[in-house]
CSV table of C-alpha atoms in Angstrom, one decimal:
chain,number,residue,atom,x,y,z
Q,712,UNK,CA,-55.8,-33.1,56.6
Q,713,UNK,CA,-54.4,-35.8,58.9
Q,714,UNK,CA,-55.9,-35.7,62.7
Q,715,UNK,CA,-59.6,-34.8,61.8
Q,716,UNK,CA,-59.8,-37.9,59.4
Q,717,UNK,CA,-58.4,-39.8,61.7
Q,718,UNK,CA,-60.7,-38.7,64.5
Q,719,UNK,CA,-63.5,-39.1,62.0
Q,720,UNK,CA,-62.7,-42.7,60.9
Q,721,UNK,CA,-62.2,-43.7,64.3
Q,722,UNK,CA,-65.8,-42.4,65.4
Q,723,UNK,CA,-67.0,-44.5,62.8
Q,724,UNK,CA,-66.1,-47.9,64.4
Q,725,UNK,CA,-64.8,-46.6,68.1
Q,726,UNK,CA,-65.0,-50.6,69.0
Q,727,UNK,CA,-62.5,-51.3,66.8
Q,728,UNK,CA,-59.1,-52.2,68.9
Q,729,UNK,CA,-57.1,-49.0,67.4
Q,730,UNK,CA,-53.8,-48.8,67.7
Q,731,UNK,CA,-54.2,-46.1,69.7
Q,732,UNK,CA,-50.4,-45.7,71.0
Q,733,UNK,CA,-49.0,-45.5,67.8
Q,734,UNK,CA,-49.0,-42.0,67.7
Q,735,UNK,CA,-46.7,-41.6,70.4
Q,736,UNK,CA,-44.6,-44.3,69.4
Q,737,UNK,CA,-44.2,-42.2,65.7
Q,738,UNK,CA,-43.5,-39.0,68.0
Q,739,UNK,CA,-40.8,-40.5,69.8
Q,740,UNK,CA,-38.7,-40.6,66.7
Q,741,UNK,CA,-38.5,-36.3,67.0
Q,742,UNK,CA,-35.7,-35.0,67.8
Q,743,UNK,CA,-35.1,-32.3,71.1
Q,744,UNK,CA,-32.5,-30.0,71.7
Q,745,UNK,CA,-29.6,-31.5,72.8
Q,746,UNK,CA,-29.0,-29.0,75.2
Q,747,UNK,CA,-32.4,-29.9,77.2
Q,748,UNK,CA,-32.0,-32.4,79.9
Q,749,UNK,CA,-34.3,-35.3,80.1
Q,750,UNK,CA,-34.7,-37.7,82.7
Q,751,UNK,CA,-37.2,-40.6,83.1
Q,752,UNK,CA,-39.3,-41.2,86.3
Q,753,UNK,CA,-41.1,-43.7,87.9
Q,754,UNK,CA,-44.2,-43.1,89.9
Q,755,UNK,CA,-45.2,-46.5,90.5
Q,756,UNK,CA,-48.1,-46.6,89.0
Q,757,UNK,CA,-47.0,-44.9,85.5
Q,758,UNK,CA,-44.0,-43.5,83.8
Q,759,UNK,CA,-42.8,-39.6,83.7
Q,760,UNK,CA,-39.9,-37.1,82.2
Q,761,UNK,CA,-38.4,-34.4,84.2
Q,762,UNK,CA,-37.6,-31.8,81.6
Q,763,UNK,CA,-35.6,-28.6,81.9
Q,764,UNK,CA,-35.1,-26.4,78.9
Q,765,UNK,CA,-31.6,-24.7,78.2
Q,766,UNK,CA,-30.7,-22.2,81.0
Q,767,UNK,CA,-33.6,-22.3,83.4
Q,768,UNK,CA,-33.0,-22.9,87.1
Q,769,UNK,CA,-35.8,-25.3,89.4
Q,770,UNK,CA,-36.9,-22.9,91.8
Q,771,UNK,CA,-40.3,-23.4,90.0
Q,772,UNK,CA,-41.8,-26.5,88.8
Q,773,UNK,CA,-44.9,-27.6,86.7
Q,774,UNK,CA,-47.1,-31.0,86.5
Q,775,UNK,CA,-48.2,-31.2,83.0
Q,776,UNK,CA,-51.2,-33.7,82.1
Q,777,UNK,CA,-51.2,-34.2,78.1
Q,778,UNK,CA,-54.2,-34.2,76.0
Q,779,UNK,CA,-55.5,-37.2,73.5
Q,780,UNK,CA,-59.1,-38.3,74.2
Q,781,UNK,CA,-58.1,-40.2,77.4
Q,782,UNK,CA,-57.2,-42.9,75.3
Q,783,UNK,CA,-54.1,-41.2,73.0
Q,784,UNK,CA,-50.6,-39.5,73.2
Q,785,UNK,CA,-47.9,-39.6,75.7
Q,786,UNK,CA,-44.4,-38.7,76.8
Q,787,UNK,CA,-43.0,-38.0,72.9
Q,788,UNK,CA,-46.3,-36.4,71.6
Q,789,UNK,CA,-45.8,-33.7,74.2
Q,790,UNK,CA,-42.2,-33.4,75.3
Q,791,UNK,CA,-41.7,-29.9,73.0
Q,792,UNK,CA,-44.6,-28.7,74.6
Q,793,UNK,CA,-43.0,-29.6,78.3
Q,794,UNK,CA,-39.6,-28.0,77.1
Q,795,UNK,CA,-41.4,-24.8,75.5
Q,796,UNK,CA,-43.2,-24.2,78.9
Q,797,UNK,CA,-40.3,-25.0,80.8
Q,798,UNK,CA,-38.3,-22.2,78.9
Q,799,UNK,CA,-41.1,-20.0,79.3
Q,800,UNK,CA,-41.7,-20.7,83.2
Q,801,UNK,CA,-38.1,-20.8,84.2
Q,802,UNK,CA,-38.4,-24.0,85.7
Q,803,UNK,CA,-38.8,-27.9,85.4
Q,804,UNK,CA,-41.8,-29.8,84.2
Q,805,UNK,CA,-42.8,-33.6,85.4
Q,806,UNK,CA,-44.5,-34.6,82.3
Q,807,UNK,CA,-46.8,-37.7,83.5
Q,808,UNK,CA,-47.8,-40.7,81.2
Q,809,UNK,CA,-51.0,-41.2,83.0
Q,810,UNK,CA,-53.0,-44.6,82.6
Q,811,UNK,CA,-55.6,-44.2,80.3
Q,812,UNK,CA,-58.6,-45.9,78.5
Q,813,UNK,CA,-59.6,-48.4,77.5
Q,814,UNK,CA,-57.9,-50.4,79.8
Q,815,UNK,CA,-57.9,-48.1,83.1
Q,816,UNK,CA,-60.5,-45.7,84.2
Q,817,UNK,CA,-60.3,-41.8,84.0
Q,818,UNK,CA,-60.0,-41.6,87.9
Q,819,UNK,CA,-56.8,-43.7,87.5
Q,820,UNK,CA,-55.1,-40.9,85.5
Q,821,UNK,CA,-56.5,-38.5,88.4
Q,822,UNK,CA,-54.3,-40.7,90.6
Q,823,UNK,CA,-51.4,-40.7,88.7
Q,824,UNK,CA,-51.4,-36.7,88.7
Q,825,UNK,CA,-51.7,-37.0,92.5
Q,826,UNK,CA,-48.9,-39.3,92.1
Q,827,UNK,CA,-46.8,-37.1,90.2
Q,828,UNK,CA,-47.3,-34.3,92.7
Q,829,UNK,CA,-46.2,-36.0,95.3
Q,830,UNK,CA,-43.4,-37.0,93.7
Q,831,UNK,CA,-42.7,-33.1,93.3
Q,832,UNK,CA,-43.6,-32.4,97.3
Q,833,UNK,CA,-41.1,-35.6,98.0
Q,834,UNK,CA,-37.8,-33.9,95.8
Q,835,UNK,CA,-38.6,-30.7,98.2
Q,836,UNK,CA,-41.1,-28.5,96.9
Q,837,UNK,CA,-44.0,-26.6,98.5
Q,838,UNK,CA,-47.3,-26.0,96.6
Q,839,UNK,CA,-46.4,-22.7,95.6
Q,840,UNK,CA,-43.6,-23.7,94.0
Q,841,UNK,CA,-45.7,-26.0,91.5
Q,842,UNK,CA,-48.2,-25.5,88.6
Q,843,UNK,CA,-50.5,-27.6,87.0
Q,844,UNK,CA,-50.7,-27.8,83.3
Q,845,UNK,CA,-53.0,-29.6,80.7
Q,846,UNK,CA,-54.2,-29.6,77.3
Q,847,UNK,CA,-58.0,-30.8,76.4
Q,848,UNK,CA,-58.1,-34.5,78.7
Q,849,UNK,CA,-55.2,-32.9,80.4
Q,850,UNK,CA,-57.0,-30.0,81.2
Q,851,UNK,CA,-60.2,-31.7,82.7
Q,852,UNK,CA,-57.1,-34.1,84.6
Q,853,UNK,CA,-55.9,-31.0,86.3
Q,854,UNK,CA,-59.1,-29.3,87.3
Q,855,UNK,CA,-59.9,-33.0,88.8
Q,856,UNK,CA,-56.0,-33.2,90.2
Q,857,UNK,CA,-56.5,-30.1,92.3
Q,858,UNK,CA,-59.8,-31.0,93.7
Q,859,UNK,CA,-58.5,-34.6,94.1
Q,860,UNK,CA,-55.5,-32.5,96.4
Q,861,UNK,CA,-57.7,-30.4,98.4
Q,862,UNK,CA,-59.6,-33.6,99.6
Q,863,UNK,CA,-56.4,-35.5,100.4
Q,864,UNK,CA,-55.6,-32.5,102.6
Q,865,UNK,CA,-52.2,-31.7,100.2
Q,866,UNK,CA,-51.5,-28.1,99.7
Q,867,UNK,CA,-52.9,-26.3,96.6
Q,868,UNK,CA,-50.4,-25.1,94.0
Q,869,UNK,CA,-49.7,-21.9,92.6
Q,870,UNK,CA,-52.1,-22.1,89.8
Q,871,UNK,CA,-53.6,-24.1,86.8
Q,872,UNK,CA,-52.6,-23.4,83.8
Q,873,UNK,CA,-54.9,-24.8,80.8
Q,874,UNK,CA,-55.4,-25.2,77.2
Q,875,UNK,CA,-59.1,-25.9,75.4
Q,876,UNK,CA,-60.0,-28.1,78.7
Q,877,UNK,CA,-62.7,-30.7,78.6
Q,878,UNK,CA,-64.6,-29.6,81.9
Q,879,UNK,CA,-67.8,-30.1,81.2
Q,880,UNK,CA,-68.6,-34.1,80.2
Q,881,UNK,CA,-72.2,-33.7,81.7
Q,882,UNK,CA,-73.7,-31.9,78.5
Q,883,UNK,CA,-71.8,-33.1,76.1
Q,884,UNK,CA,-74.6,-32.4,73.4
Q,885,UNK,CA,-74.0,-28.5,74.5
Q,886,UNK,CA,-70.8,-28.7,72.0
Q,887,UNK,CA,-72.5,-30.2,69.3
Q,888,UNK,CA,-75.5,-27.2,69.2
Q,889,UNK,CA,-72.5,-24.5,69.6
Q,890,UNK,CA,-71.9,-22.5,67.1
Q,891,UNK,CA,-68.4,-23.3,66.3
Q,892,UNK,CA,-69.8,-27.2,66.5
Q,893,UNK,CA,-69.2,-27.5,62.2
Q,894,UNK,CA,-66.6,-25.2,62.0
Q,895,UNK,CA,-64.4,-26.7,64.5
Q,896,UNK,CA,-60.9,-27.6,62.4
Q,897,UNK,CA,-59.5,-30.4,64.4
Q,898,UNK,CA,-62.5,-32.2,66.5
Q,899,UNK,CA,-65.1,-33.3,63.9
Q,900,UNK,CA,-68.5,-32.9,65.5
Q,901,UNK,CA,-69.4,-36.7,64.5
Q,902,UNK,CA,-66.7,-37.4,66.9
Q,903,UNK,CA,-68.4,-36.8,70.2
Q,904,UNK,CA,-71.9,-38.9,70.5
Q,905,UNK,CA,-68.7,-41.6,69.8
Q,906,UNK,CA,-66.5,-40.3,72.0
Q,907,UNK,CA,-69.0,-40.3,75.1
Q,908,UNK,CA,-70.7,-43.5,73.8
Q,909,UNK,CA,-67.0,-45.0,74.8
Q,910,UNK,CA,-66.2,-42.8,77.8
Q,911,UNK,CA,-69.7,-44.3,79.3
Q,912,UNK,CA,-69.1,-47.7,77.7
Q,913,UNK,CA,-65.8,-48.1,79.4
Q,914,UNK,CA,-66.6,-46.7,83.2
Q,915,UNK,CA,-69.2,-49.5,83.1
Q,916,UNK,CA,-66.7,-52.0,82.2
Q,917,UNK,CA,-63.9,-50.6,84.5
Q,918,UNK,CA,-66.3,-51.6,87.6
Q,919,UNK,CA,-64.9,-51.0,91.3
Q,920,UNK,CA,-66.7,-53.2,93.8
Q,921,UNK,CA,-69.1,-54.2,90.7
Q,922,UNK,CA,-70.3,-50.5,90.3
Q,923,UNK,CA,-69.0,-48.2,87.8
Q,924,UNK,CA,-66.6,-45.6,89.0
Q,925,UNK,CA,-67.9,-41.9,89.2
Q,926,UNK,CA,-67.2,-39.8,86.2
Q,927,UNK,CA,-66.6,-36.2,87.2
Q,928,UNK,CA,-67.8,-32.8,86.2
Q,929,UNK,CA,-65.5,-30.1,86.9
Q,930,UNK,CA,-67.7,-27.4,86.4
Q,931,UNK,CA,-70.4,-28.6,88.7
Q,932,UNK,CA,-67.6,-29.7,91.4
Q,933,UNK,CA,-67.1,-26.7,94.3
Q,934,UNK,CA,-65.0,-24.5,93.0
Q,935,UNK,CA,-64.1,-22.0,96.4
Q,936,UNK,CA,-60.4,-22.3,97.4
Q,937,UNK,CA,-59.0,-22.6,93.9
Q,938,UNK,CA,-55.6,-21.2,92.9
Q,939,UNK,CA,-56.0,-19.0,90.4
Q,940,UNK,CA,-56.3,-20.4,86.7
Q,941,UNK,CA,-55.3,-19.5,82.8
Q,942,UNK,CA,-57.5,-20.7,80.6
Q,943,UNK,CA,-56.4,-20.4,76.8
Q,944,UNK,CA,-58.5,-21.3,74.0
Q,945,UNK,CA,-59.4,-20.5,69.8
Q,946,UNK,CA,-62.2,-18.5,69.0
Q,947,UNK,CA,-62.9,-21.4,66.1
Q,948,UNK,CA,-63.0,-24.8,68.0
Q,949,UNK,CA,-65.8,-27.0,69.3
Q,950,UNK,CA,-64.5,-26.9,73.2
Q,951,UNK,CA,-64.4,-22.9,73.1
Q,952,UNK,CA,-67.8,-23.3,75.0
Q,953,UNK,CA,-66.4,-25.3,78.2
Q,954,UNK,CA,-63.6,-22.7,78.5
Q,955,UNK,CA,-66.1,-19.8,78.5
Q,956,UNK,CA,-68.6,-22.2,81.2
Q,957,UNK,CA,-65.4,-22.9,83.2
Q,958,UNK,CA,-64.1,-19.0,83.4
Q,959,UNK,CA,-67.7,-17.9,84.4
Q,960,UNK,CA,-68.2,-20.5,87.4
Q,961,UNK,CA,-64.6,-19.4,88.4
Q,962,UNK,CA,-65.9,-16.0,88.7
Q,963,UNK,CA,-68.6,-16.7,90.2
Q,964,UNK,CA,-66.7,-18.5,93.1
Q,965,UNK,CA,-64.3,-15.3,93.4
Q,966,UNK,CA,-61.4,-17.3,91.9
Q,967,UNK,CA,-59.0,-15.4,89.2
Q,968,UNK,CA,-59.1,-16.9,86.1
Q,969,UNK,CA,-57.5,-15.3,83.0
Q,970,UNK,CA,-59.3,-16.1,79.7
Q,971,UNK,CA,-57.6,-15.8,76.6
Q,972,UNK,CA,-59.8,-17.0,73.4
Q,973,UNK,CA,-57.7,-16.5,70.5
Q,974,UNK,CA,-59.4,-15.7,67.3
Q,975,UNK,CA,-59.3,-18.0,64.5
Q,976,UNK,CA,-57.1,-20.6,66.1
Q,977,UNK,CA,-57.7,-24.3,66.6
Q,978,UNK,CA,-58.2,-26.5,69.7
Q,979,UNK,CA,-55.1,-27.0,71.9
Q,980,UNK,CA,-53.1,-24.4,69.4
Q,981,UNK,CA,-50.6,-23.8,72.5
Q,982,UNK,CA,-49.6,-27.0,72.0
Q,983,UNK,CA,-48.5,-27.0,68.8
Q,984,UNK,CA,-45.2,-25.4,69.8
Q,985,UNK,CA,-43.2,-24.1,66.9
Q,986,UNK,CA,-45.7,-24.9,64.5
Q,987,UNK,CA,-47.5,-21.3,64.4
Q,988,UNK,CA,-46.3,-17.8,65.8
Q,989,UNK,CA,-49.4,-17.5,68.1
Q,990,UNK,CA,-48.1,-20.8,70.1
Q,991,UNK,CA,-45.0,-19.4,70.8
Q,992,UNK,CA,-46.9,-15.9,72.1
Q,993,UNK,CA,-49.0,-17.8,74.3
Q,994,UNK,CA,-46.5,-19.7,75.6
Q,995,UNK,CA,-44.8,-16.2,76.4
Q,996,UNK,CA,-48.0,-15.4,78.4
Q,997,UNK,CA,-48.2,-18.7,80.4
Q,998,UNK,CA,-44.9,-16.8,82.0
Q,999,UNK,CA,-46.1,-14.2,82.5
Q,1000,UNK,CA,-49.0,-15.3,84.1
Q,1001,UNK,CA,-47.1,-17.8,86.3
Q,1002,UNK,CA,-44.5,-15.2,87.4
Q,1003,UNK,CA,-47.6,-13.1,88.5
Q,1004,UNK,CA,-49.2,-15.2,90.0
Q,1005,UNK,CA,-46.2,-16.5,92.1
Q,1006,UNK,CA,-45.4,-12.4,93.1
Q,1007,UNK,CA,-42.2,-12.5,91.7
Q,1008,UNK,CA,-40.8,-10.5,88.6
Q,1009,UNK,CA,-39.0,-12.2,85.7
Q,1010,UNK,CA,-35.3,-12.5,86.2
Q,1011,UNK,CA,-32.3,-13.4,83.9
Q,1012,UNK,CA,-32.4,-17.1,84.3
Q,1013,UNK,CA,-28.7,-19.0,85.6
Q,1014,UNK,CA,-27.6,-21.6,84.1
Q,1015,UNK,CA,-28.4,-24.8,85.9
């Protein structure tokens, strides 16, 4: 009743200078637990919160890249969903405000997750200490982050840890002839010839020695020597298709990845934290997942 209208208007007239930050600004004004601690960081290049829920020590720590087009959200939008992961993981979460369109590129936001894990490596910890985390944008920036660390020669974290990623911008007429393309609750089909209309529009204006940067694919990218991934999506959104393409070429490069697709729910639902039981649940299985992953069993946490 709110976001798909939104989306839809703003596919109508994508050239129109939106005020595109005002979401975030109108999220900032949410309250947190008091008990959480909050601290801001500065990467040079952007902003970013370290978070720790209530009661959770920093043994563990996860890079979380939020969602919004590229071009929306931030910091406020997201913090609940950094605090609710931090509870769930047992450890702190860097929550970066990446540059984003229409004034920077989408390989800028790459850097700033590099950034941001570097940052992480600088405080003390190793690689498998730290996850990667992203919803939608976030979750194509953290697909890109990794491969972007592999070729700086940094060590790979623990895992990846994803909700209804964009990882496949190559095809992006794929999602419109998907089945779930009309039924999708939050992304109105409409939306995407607009959408990559402006992603294209704006790597030829963002020009780096008068060429357009490179726009990646991460499911055509090599794919060997990934940590292993979660991938959670619902059953009834318009990106269910690139989480199903992302699993299989996983797979297919002998790299775990976990698929959960959720029946009935929306895009990004694991986001939404609070808002519906099956956000908190999933959360609860990020945990899990992470715990496993890092070979170590789920204690009590300590107070920090």
């Amino acid at each position: 009743m709110t976001v798909k209208p939104l989306i839809r208007a703003w596919a109508m007239v994508p050239q129109w200078d939106w005020p595109t930050g005002l979401l975030d600004m109108l999220a900032g004004s949410l309250p947190h637990p008091a008990s959480a601690m909050i601290d801001p960081v500065d990467l040079g290049s952007c902003a970013a919160e370290w978070i720790r829920a209530e009661a959770v020590d920093t043994d563990r720590a996860v890079l979380y890249l939020h969602g919004g087009a590229f071009m929306a959200c931030g910091l406020n939008t997201h913090r609940s969903v950094a605090l609710r992961m931090s509870a769930a993981v047992s450890g702190a979460v860097l929550n970066v405000d990446y540059r984003m369109l229409p004034k920077h590129a989408i390989a800028c936001a790459v850097e700033d997750a590099l950034a941001g894990y570097r940052w992480l490596l600088g405080i003390g910890y190793k690689g498998p200490d730290i996850v990667i985390a992203g919803d939608s944008a976030g979750g194509y920036l953290a697909f890109e982050a990794v491969l972007a660390l592999r070729a700086a020669g940094l060590p790979a974290p623990a895992c990846l840890v994803t909700f209804s990623p964009l990882t496949d911008v190559g095809d992006m007429a794929r999602k419109q002839r998907g089945p779930k393309a009309r039924e999708c609750p939050l992304l109105p089909v409409e939306a995407l010839d607009a959408f990559t209309r402006y992603i294209e529009r704006a790597h030829r204006r963002l020009c780096v020695d008068g060429s357009p940067g490179p726009l990646a694919n991460p499911v055509e990218e090599d794919l060997s020597g990934m940590p292993p991934v979660m991938i959670q999506a619902g059953s009834d959104e318009m990106l269910i298709g690139d989480a199903e393409l992302m699993a299989c070429r996983l797979r297919r490069a002998d790299i775990r990845c976990d698929l959960h697709v959720w029946d009935g729910q929306m895009h990004a639902f694991p986001a939404v934290t609070g808002a519906i039981p099956e956000s908190l649940r999933a959360m609860d299985l990020v945990g899990d997942f992470v715990a496993d992953v890092t070979n170590s069993r789920r204690q009590p946490v300590r107070a920090s």
